[in-house]
Amino acid sequence: MRRDWKFYSQLGLTIVLCLFIVVPVVMSALAGVTVNVFQGLSSGLTFRWIIEVWDLYTASILLSLWIALVCLAVTLVTGVPLAYVLVRRPGRLTRLFEELLTLPVAIPGLALALALLITYGGVSGYRSSWLFILTGHVLFTLPFMVRSVAAVMSAMDMKMLEEGAASLGAGFWRRFFTVIVPNAKPGILAGALMVVTLSIGEFNLTWMLHTPLTKTLPVGLADAYASMRLEIGSAYTLIFFVLIMPLLIAMQTLADRGKRVSKRIETAEDTL
């Protein structure tokens, strides 16, 4: 196929846009391993800033990962059944509930945090616990899990699948866990990917809900950039990428594998 000037102009524009996005990330990563960011690479490379960040913010980093994993568990336990009910029992009440469910996404994170502070801020033990931040993260991320799972469930014929399983003697819970959930796996994995990434990177909501003892990774990153050397903040960013990228790649791989399995199942069903 002959490639004209339009193809090369689009390719050039794509490369420029990619560089515009990637170059700042690379520069920030290099700043985290540079002796002096203002002198550049000529000042030499060092792991001093990374070690210093790890010593100062280990608790914040581990707390963020823990909250993200617990948030994922809570949204899985609540989000998948909610999506099933919304798809299986459509009606005015379920549509109203779905709209209410998406309110935390529609309003600013600071407003949601303020609402939680007004409602539960007086509960001292709860207010000073990481569970308070977890509550905000669950409210913010649950709609993404429900929408992802519901989209996949809407695309499959759940009534036929359940009737087939029921004809073989399967009860409701067995049908749900052995028929519905496996077929909804691509949506569940996609929702899990969004929940984990949103929870780890959430700043606005967390900034208002955190205490000095419940500082998470994004809040610590903001503090590092505001109150310390630029190299410290850049090293913090580098650690963030090192921690999050393997998790994202692993979850994306699982999501792609789930899609391939679903396609093979659909092909086999069409053949039969």
PDB file of C-alpha atoms in Angstrom:
ATOM      1  CA  MET A   1       0.000   0.000   0.000  1.00  0.00           C
ATOM      2  CA  ARG A   2       1.360   3.393  -0.997  1.00  0.00           C
ATOM      3  CA  ARG A   3       1.794   5.852   1.844  1.00  0.00           C
ATOM      4  CA  ASP A   4       1.187   9.507   1.054  1.00  0.00           C
ATOM      5  CA  TRP A   5       1.993  12.694   2.950  1.00  0.00           C
ATOM      6  CA  LYS A   6      -1.135  12.339   5.097  1.00  0.00           C
ATOM      7  CA  PHE A   7       0.148   9.106   6.601  1.00  0.00           C
ATOM      8  CA  TYR A   8       3.567  10.593   7.432  1.00  0.00           C
ATOM      9  CA  SER A   9       2.029  13.781   8.827  1.00  0.00           C
ATOM     10  CA  GLN A  10      -0.231  11.723  11.118  1.00  0.00           C
ATOM     11  CA  LEU A  11       2.722   9.541  12.130  1.00  0.00           C
ATOM     12  CA  GLY A  12       4.814  12.626  12.890  1.00  0.00           C
ATOM     13  CA  LEU A  13       2.016  14.179  14.947  1.00  0.00           C
ATOM     14  CA  THR A  14       1.604  10.929  16.896  1.00  0.00           C
ATOM     15  CA  ILE A  15       5.334  10.766  17.644  1.00  0.00           C
ATOM     16  CA  VAL A  16       5.377  14.405  18.786  1.00  0.00           C
ATOM     17  CA  LEU A  17       2.402  13.841  21.100  1.00  0.00           C
ATOM     18  CA  CYS A  18       3.989  10.678  22.542  1.00  0.00           C
ATOM     19  CA  LEU A  19       7.236  12.534  23.186  1.00  0.00           C
ATOM     20  CA  PHE A  20       5.289  15.388  24.767  1.00  0.00           C
ATOM     21  CA  ILE A  21       3.827  12.897  27.255  1.00  0.00           C
ATOM     22  CA  VAL A  22       6.799  10.572  27.778  1.00  0.00           C
ATOM     23  CA  VAL A  23       9.675  13.071  28.003  1.00  0.00           C
ATOM     24  CA  PRO A  24       8.436  14.729  31.260  1.00  0.00           C
ATOM     25  CA  VAL A  25       8.061  11.283  32.853  1.00  0.00           C
ATOM     26  CA  VAL A  26      11.612  10.323  31.833  1.00  0.00           C
ATOM     27  CA  MET A  27      12.997  13.664  33.052  1.00  0.00           C
ATOM     28  CA  SER A  28      11.232  13.261  36.396  1.00  0.00           C
ATOM     29  CA  ALA A  29      12.610   9.728  36.765  1.00  0.00           C
ATOM     30  CA  LEU A  30      16.132  10.913  35.946  1.00  0.00           C
ATOM     31  CA  ALA A  31      15.832  13.729  38.485  1.00  0.00           C
ATOM     32  CA  GLY A  32      15.209  11.109  41.163  1.00  0.00           C
ATOM     33  CA  VAL A  33      18.596   9.459  40.528  1.00  0.00           C
ATOM     34  CA  THR A  34      20.612  12.626  39.818  1.00  0.00           C
ATOM     35  CA  VAL A  35      22.941  14.146  42.412  1.00  0.00           C
ATOM     36  CA  ASN A  36      21.794  17.682  41.566  1.00  0.00           C
ATOM     37  CA  VAL A  37      18.777  18.203  39.327  1.00  0.00           C
ATOM     38  CA  PHE A  38      19.855  21.729  38.346  1.00  0.00           C
ATOM     39  CA  GLN A  39      23.222  20.495  37.066  1.00  0.00           C
ATOM     40  CA  GLY A  40      21.668  17.542  35.281  1.00  0.00           C
ATOM     41  CA  LEU A  41      23.370  14.236  34.517  1.00  0.00           C
ATOM     42  CA  SER A  42      26.777  15.938  34.631  1.00  0.00           C
ATOM     43  CA  SER A  43      26.492  15.960  38.432  1.00  0.00           C
ATOM     44  CA  GLY A  44      26.387  12.140  38.446  1.00  0.00           C
ATOM     45  CA  LEU A  45      23.897   9.425  39.326  1.00  0.00           C
ATOM     46  CA  THR A  46      22.959   8.263  42.813  1.00  0.00           C
ATOM     47  CA  PHE A  47      20.412   6.120  44.666  1.00  0.00           C
ATOM     48  CA  ARG A  48      20.654   8.388  47.704  1.00  0.00           C
ATOM     49  CA  TRP A  49      17.287  10.064  47.128  1.00  0.00           C
ATOM     50  CA  ILE A  50      15.460   6.773  46.570  1.00  0.00           C
ATOM     51  CA  ILE A  51      16.889   5.349  49.801  1.00  0.00           C
ATOM     52  CA  GLU A  52      15.971   8.538  51.647  1.00  0.00           C
ATOM     53  CA  VAL A  53      12.396   8.445  50.331  1.00  0.00           C
ATOM     54  CA  TRP A  54      12.035   4.793  51.274  1.00  0.00           C
ATOM     55  CA  ASP A  55      13.283   5.536  54.807  1.00  0.00           C
ATOM     56  CA  LEU A  56      10.952   8.525  55.214  1.00  0.00           C
ATOM     57  CA  TYR A  57       7.786   7.271  53.500  1.00  0.00           C
ATOM     58  CA  THR A  58       7.753   3.473  53.751  1.00  0.00           C
ATOM     59  CA  ALA A  59       4.664   3.567  55.968  1.00  0.00           C
ATOM     60  CA  SER A  60       2.806   5.848  53.508  1.00  0.00           C
ATOM     61  CA  ILE A  61       3.662   3.658  50.531  1.00  0.00           C
ATOM     62  CA  LEU A  62       2.616   0.436  52.255  1.00  0.00           C
ATOM     63  CA  LEU A  63      -0.563   2.077  53.575  1.00  0.00           C
ATOM     64  CA  SER A  64      -1.573   3.128  50.056  1.00  0.00           C
ATOM     65  CA  LEU A  65      -1.062  -0.386  48.723  1.00  0.00           C
ATOM     66  CA  TRP A  66      -3.006  -1.869  51.640  1.00  0.00           C
ATOM     67  CA  ILE A  67      -5.947   0.533  51.216  1.00  0.00           C
ATOM     68  CA  ALA A  68      -6.032  -0.143  47.456  1.00  0.00           C
ATOM     69  CA  LEU A  69      -6.159  -3.924  47.995  1.00  0.00           C
ATOM     70  CA  VAL A  70      -8.832  -3.725  50.703  1.00  0.00           C
ATOM     71  CA  CYS A  71     -10.798  -1.285  48.524  1.00  0.00           C
ATOM     72  CA  LEU A  72     -10.588  -3.802  45.680  1.00  0.00           C
ATOM     73  CA  ALA A  73     -11.884  -6.579  47.945  1.00  0.00           C
ATOM     74  CA  VAL A  74     -14.814  -4.461  49.173  1.00  0.00           C
ATOM     75  CA  THR A  75     -15.806  -3.309  45.681  1.00  0.00           C
ATOM     76  CA  LEU A  76     -15.637  -6.874  44.384  1.00  0.00           C
ATOM     77  CA  VAL A  77     -17.857  -8.224  47.160  1.00  0.00           C
ATOM     78  CA  THR A  78     -20.404  -5.415  46.777  1.00  0.00           C
ATOM     79  CA  GLY A  79     -20.002  -4.325  43.148  1.00  0.00           C
ATOM     80  CA  VAL A  80     -20.453  -7.639  41.350  1.00  0.00           C
ATOM     81  CA  PRO A  81     -23.788  -8.511  43.059  1.00  0.00           C
ATOM     82  CA  LEU A  82     -24.968  -4.910  42.559  1.00  0.00           C
ATOM     83  CA  ALA A  83     -24.204  -5.112  38.847  1.00  0.00           C
ATOM     84  CA  TYR A  84     -26.081  -8.404  38.646  1.00  0.00           C
ATOM     85  CA  VAL A  85     -29.182  -6.897  40.279  1.00  0.00           C
ATOM     86  CA  LEU A  86     -29.071  -3.799  38.061  1.00  0.00           C
ATOM     87  CA  VAL A  87     -28.893  -5.914  34.898  1.00  0.00           C
ATOM     88  CA  ARG A  88     -31.195  -8.747  35.977  1.00  0.00           C
ATOM     89  CA  ARG A  89     -33.920  -6.563  37.499  1.00  0.00           C
ATOM     90  CA  PRO A  90     -34.174  -3.421  35.355  1.00  0.00           C
ATOM     91  CA  GLY A  91     -36.741  -0.847  36.383  1.00  0.00           C
ATOM     92  CA  ARG A  92     -37.274   2.644  37.723  1.00  0.00           C
ATOM     93  CA  LEU A  93     -35.974   1.792  41.172  1.00  0.00           C
ATOM     94  CA  THR A  94     -32.770   0.219  39.873  1.00  0.00           C
ATOM     95  CA  ARG A  95     -32.202   3.128  37.468  1.00  0.00           C
ATOM     96  CA  LEU A  96     -32.625   5.576  40.347  1.00  0.00           C
ATOM     97  CA  PHE A  97     -30.199   3.561  42.468  1.00  0.00           C
ATOM     98  CA  GLU A  98     -27.687   3.508  39.610  1.00  0.00           C
ATOM     99  CA  GLU A  99     -27.865   7.298  39.308  1.00  0.00           C
ATOM    100  CA  LEU A 100     -27.332   7.682  43.053  1.00  0.00           C
ATOM    101  CA  LEU A 101     -24.419   5.268  42.853  1.00  0.00           C
ATOM    102  CA  THR A 102     -22.614   7.489  40.341  1.00  0.00           C
ATOM    103  CA  LEU A 103     -22.997  10.671  42.417  1.00  0.00           C
ATOM    104  CA  PRO A 104     -19.562  10.305  44.084  1.00  0.00           C
ATOM    105  CA  VAL A 105     -17.988  10.387  40.615  1.00  0.00           C
ATOM    106  CA  ALA A 106     -20.009  13.403  39.485  1.00  0.00           C
ATOM    107  CA  ILE A 107     -19.204  15.628  42.467  1.00  0.00           C
ATOM    108  CA  PRO A 108     -15.660  16.857  43.297  1.00  0.00           C
ATOM    109  CA  GLY A 109     -13.581  14.694  45.589  1.00  0.00           C
ATOM    110  CA  LEU A 110     -13.203  17.554  48.064  1.00  0.00           C
ATOM    111  CA  ALA A 111     -16.989  17.849  48.340  1.00  0.00           C
ATOM    112  CA  LEU A 112     -17.337  14.113  48.968  1.00  0.00           C
ATOM    113  CA  ALA A 113     -14.603  14.274  51.616  1.00  0.00           C
ATOM    114  CA  LEU A 114     -16.312  17.236  53.278  1.00  0.00           C
ATOM    115  CA  ALA A 115     -19.586  15.298  53.396  1.00  0.00           C
ATOM    116  CA  LEU A 116     -17.839  12.376  55.094  1.00  0.00           C
ATOM    117  CA  LEU A 117     -16.159  14.715  57.579  1.00  0.00           C
ATOM    118  CA  ILE A 118     -19.454  16.376  58.474  1.00  0.00           C
ATOM    119  CA  THR A 119     -21.230  13.034  58.880  1.00  0.00           C
ATOM    120  CA  TYR A 120     -18.573  10.858  60.543  1.00  0.00           C
ATOM    121  CA  GLY A 121     -15.835  13.290  61.577  1.00  0.00           C
ATOM    122  CA  GLY A 122     -17.023  13.275  65.187  1.00  0.00           C
ATOM    123  CA  VAL A 123     -16.304   9.570  65.589  1.00  0.00           C
ATOM    124  CA  SER A 124     -12.761   9.898  66.931  1.00  0.00           C
ATOM    125  CA  GLY A 125     -11.577   6.322  66.558  1.00  0.00           C
ATOM    126  CA  TYR A 126     -13.022   6.035  63.064  1.00  0.00           C
ATOM    127  CA  ARG A 127     -11.847   9.500  61.995  1.00  0.00           C
ATOM    128  CA  SER A 128      -8.217   8.768  62.862  1.00  0.00           C
ATOM    129  CA  SER A 129      -8.227   5.298  61.281  1.00  0.00           C
ATOM    130  CA  TRP A 130      -7.264   4.279  57.759  1.00  0.00           C
ATOM    131  CA  LEU A 131     -10.791   2.895  57.510  1.00  0.00           C
ATOM    132  CA  PHE A 132     -12.026   6.477  57.121  1.00  0.00           C
ATOM    133  CA  ILE A 133      -9.924   6.893  53.964  1.00  0.00           C
ATOM    134  CA  LEU A 134     -11.057   3.448  52.796  1.00  0.00           C
ATOM    135  CA  THR A 135     -14.695   4.558  53.063  1.00  0.00           C
ATOM    136  CA  GLY A 136     -14.048   7.487  50.737  1.00  0.00           C
ATOM    137  CA  HIS A 137     -12.134   5.318  48.263  1.00  0.00           C
ATOM    138  CA  VAL A 138     -14.908   2.714  48.164  1.00  0.00           C
ATOM    139  CA  LEU A 139     -17.562   5.381  47.518  1.00  0.00           C
ATOM    140  CA  PHE A 140     -15.428   6.851  44.735  1.00  0.00           C
ATOM    141  CA  THR A 141     -14.378   3.606  43.014  1.00  0.00           C
ATOM    142  CA  LEU A 142     -17.489   1.440  43.437  1.00  0.00           C
ATOM    143  CA  PRO A 143     -19.310   2.987  40.417  1.00  0.00           C
ATOM    144  CA  PHE A 144     -16.394   2.041  38.149  1.00  0.00           C
ATOM    145  CA  MET A 145     -16.569  -1.587  39.268  1.00  0.00           C
ATOM    146  CA  VAL A 146     -20.366  -1.737  38.914  1.00  0.00           C
ATOM    147  CA  ARG A 147     -20.392  -0.110  35.465  1.00  0.00           C
ATOM    148  CA  SER A 148     -17.612  -2.368  34.115  1.00  0.00           C
ATOM    149  CA  VAL A 149     -19.268  -5.561  35.334  1.00  0.00           C
ATOM    150  CA  ALA A 150     -22.760  -4.449  34.306  1.00  0.00           C
ATOM    151  CA  ALA A 151     -21.569  -3.676  30.771  1.00  0.00           C
ATOM    152  CA  VAL A 152     -20.302  -7.250  30.329  1.00  0.00           C
ATOM    153  CA  MET A 153     -23.374  -8.791  31.965  1.00  0.00           C
ATOM    154  CA  SER A 154     -25.668  -6.776  29.692  1.00  0.00           C
ATOM    155  CA  ALA A 155     -23.890  -8.179  26.644  1.00  0.00           C
ATOM    156  CA  MET A 156     -24.508 -11.807  27.592  1.00  0.00           C
ATOM    157  CA  ASP A 157     -27.799 -13.682  27.741  1.00  0.00           C
ATOM    158  CA  MET A 158     -27.951 -14.235  31.493  1.00  0.00           C
ATOM    159  CA  LYS A 159     -31.515 -15.499  31.424  1.00  0.00           C
ATOM    160  CA  MET A 160     -30.619 -18.321  29.033  1.00  0.00           C
ATOM    161  CA  LEU A 161     -27.461 -19.198  31.005  1.00  0.00           C
ATOM    162  CA  GLU A 162     -29.329 -19.314  34.305  1.00  0.00           C
ATOM    163  CA  GLU A 163     -32.216 -21.322  32.889  1.00  0.00           C
ATOM    164  CA  GLY A 164     -29.761 -23.836  31.438  1.00  0.00           C
ATOM    165  CA  ALA A 165     -27.950 -24.177  34.768  1.00  0.00           C
ATOM    166  CA  ALA A 166     -31.258 -24.402  36.668  1.00  0.00           C
ATOM    167  CA  SER A 167     -32.442 -27.192  34.394  1.00  0.00           C
ATOM    168  CA  LEU A 168     -29.376 -29.150  35.504  1.00  0.00           C
ATOM    169  CA  GLY A 169     -30.284 -28.687  39.161  1.00  0.00           C
ATOM    170  CA  ALA A 170     -28.045 -25.741  40.069  1.00  0.00           C
ATOM    171  CA  GLY A 171     -29.331 -23.443  42.811  1.00  0.00           C
ATOM    172  CA  PHE A 172     -29.112 -19.661  42.747  1.00  0.00           C
ATOM    173  CA  TRP A 173     -25.701 -19.282  44.416  1.00  0.00           C
ATOM    174  CA  ARG A 174     -24.196 -22.070  42.372  1.00  0.00           C
ATOM    175  CA  ARG A 175     -25.507 -20.467  39.180  1.00  0.00           C
ATOM    176  CA  PHE A 176     -24.138 -17.104  40.263  1.00  0.00           C
ATOM    177  CA  PHE A 177     -20.618 -18.272  41.168  1.00  0.00           C
ATOM    178  CA  THR A 178     -20.132 -20.962  38.513  1.00  0.00           C
ATOM    179  CA  VAL A 179     -21.978 -19.445  35.543  1.00  0.00           C
ATOM    180  CA  ILE A 180     -22.480 -15.689  35.871  1.00  0.00           C
ATOM    181  CA  VAL A 181     -19.203 -14.695  37.537  1.00  0.00           C
ATOM    182  CA  PRO A 182     -16.915 -16.651  35.140  1.00  0.00           C
ATOM    183  CA  ASN A 183     -18.691 -15.168  32.119  1.00  0.00           C
ATOM    184  CA  ALA A 184     -18.389 -11.668  33.619  1.00  0.00           C
ATOM    185  CA  LYS A 185     -14.665 -12.078  34.293  1.00  0.00           C
ATOM    186  CA  PRO A 186     -13.487  -9.534  31.648  1.00  0.00           C
ATOM    187  CA  GLY A 187     -15.659  -6.837  33.238  1.00  0.00           C
ATOM    188  CA  ILE A 188     -14.555  -7.811  36.740  1.00  0.00           C
ATOM    189  CA  LEU A 189     -10.879  -7.622  35.789  1.00  0.00           C
ATOM    190  CA  ALA A 190     -11.353  -4.296  33.996  1.00  0.00           C
ATOM    191  CA  GLY A 191     -13.170  -2.912  37.032  1.00  0.00           C
ATOM    192  CA  ALA A 192     -10.468  -4.231  39.359  1.00  0.00           C
ATOM    193  CA  LEU A 193      -7.814  -2.494  37.253  1.00  0.00           C
ATOM    194  CA  MET A 194      -9.635   0.838  37.532  1.00  0.00           C
ATOM    195  CA  VAL A 195     -10.317   0.450  41.254  1.00  0.00           C
ATOM    196  CA  VAL A 196      -6.683  -0.250  42.137  1.00  0.00           C
ATOM    197  CA  THR A 197      -5.243   2.535  39.990  1.00  0.00           C
ATOM    198  CA  LEU A 198      -7.829   5.088  41.160  1.00  0.00           C
ATOM    199  CA  SER A 199      -7.375   4.161  44.814  1.00  0.00           C
ATOM    200  CA  ILE A 200      -3.576   4.356  44.739  1.00  0.00           C
ATOM    201  CA  GLY A 201      -3.530   7.639  42.817  1.00  0.00           C
ATOM    202  CA  GLU A 202      -6.477   9.405  44.522  1.00  0.00           C
ATOM    203  CA  PHE A 203      -5.331  12.719  46.034  1.00  0.00           C
ATOM    204  CA  ASN A 204      -8.186  15.249  46.430  1.00  0.00           C
ATOM    205  CA  LEU A 205     -10.389  12.986  48.511  1.00  0.00           C
ATOM    206  CA  THR A 206      -7.507  11.531  50.504  1.00  0.00           C
ATOM    207  CA  TRP A 207      -5.911  14.894  51.214  1.00  0.00           C
ATOM    208  CA  MET A 208      -8.944  16.015  53.234  1.00  0.00           C
ATOM    209  CA  LEU A 209      -9.531  12.666  54.936  1.00  0.00           C
ATOM    210  CA  HIS A 210      -5.977  11.825  55.995  1.00  0.00           C
ATOM    211  CA  THR A 211      -4.318  12.490  59.342  1.00  0.00           C
ATOM    212  CA  PRO A 212      -0.569  12.655  60.115  1.00  0.00           C
ATOM    213  CA  LEU A 213      -0.750   8.943  60.960  1.00  0.00           C
ATOM    214  CA  THR A 214      -2.736   7.940  57.852  1.00  0.00           C
ATOM    215  CA  LYS A 215      -0.775   9.703  55.124  1.00  0.00           C
ATOM    216  CA  THR A 216      -1.007   7.849  51.793  1.00  0.00           C
ATOM    217  CA  LEU A 217       1.333   7.792  48.818  1.00  0.00           C
ATOM    218  CA  PRO A 218      -0.160  10.716  46.804  1.00  0.00           C
ATOM    219  CA  VAL A 219      -0.316  12.940  49.903  1.00  0.00           C
ATOM    220  CA  GLY A 220       3.273  12.081  50.762  1.00  0.00           C
ATOM    221  CA  LEU A 221       4.262  12.831  47.188  1.00  0.00           C
ATOM    222  CA  ALA A 222       2.674  16.289  47.408  1.00  0.00           C
ATOM    223  CA  ASP A 223       4.435  16.947  50.718  1.00  0.00           C
ATOM    224  CA  ALA A 224       7.752  15.836  49.226  1.00  0.00           C
ATOM    225  CA  TYR A 225       7.449  18.241  46.302  1.00  0.00           C
ATOM    226  CA  ALA A 226       6.288  21.106  48.534  1.00  0.00           C
ATOM    227  CA  SER A 227       8.707  20.883  51.444  1.00  0.00           C
ATOM    228  CA  MET A 228      11.851  19.055  50.295  1.00  0.00           C
ATOM    229  CA  ARG A 229      14.387  18.999  47.497  1.00  0.00           C
ATOM    230  CA  LEU A 230      13.104  18.406  43.995  1.00  0.00           C
ATOM    231  CA  GLU A 231      15.192  15.232  43.847  1.00  0.00           C
ATOM    232  CA  ILE A 232      13.246  13.795  46.793  1.00  0.00           C
ATOM    233  CA  GLY A 233       9.918  14.397  45.073  1.00  0.00           C
ATOM    234  CA  SER A 234      11.204  12.900  41.823  1.00  0.00           C
ATOM    235  CA  ALA A 235      12.546   9.846  43.647  1.00  0.00           C
ATOM    236  CA  TYR A 236       9.135   9.475  45.276  1.00  0.00           C
ATOM    237  CA  THR A 237       7.535   9.534  41.813  1.00  0.00           C
ATOM    238  CA  LEU A 238      10.014   6.926  40.582  1.00  0.00           C
ATOM    239  CA  ILE A 239       9.147   4.594  43.466  1.00  0.00           C
ATOM    240  CA  PHE A 240       5.463   5.122  42.694  1.00  0.00           C
ATOM    241  CA  PHE A 241       5.983   3.979  39.085  1.00  0.00           C
ATOM    242  CA  VAL A 242       8.106   1.000  40.130  1.00  0.00           C
ATOM    243  CA  LEU A 243       5.381  -0.160  42.513  1.00  0.00           C
ATOM    244  CA  ILE A 244       2.346   0.450  40.324  1.00  0.00           C
ATOM    245  CA  MET A 245       3.557  -0.594  36.868  1.00  0.00           C
ATOM    246  CA  PRO A 246       4.066  -4.347  37.586  1.00  0.00           C
ATOM    247  CA  LEU A 247       0.627  -4.444  39.205  1.00  0.00           C
ATOM    248  CA  LEU A 248      -0.991  -2.724  36.230  1.00  0.00           C
ATOM    249  CA  ILE A 249       0.785  -4.979  33.732  1.00  0.00           C
ATOM    250  CA  ALA A 250      -0.227  -8.113  35.654  1.00  0.00           C
ATOM    251  CA  MET A 251      -3.875  -7.062  35.901  1.00  0.00           C
ATOM    252  CA  GLN A 252      -3.960  -6.026  32.237  1.00  0.00           C
ATOM    253  CA  THR A 253      -2.524  -9.425  31.282  1.00  0.00           C
ATOM    254  CA  LEU A 254      -5.232 -11.159  33.295  1.00  0.00           C
ATOM    255  CA  ALA A 255      -7.884  -8.981  31.646  1.00  0.00           C
ATOM    256  CA  ASP A 256      -6.596  -9.820  28.148  1.00  0.00           C
ATOM    257  CA  ARG A 257      -6.482 -13.507  29.032  1.00  0.00           C
ATOM    258  CA  GLY A 258     -10.057 -13.342  30.282  1.00  0.00           C
ATOM    259  CA  LYS A 259     -11.179 -11.728  27.019  1.00  0.00           C
ATOM    260  CA  ARG A 260      -9.473 -14.449  24.976  1.00  0.00           C
ATOM    261  CA  VAL A 261     -11.132 -17.167  27.053  1.00  0.00           C
ATOM    262  CA  SER A 262     -14.523 -15.495  26.618  1.00  0.00           C
ATOM    263  CA  LYS A 263     -14.017 -15.290  22.843  1.00  0.00           C
ATOM    264  CA  ARG A 264     -13.128 -18.996  22.702  1.00  0.00           C
ATOM    265  CA  ILE A 265     -16.260 -19.838  24.701  1.00  0.00           C
ATOM    266  CA  GLU A 266     -18.417 -17.738  22.393  1.00  0.00           C
ATOM    267  CA  THR A 267     -16.842 -19.383  19.329  1.00  0.00           C
ATOM    268  CA  ALA A 268     -17.494 -22.830  20.774  1.00  0.00           C
ATOM    269  CA  GLU A 269     -21.118 -21.904  21.530  1.00  0.00           C
ATOM    270  CA  ASP A 270     -21.616 -20.581  17.997  1.00  0.00           C
ATOM    271  CA  THR A 271     -20.163 -23.808  16.595  1.00  0.00           C
ATOM    272  CA  LEU A 272     -22.559 -25.902  18.625  1.00  0.00           C
TER     273      LEU A 272
END
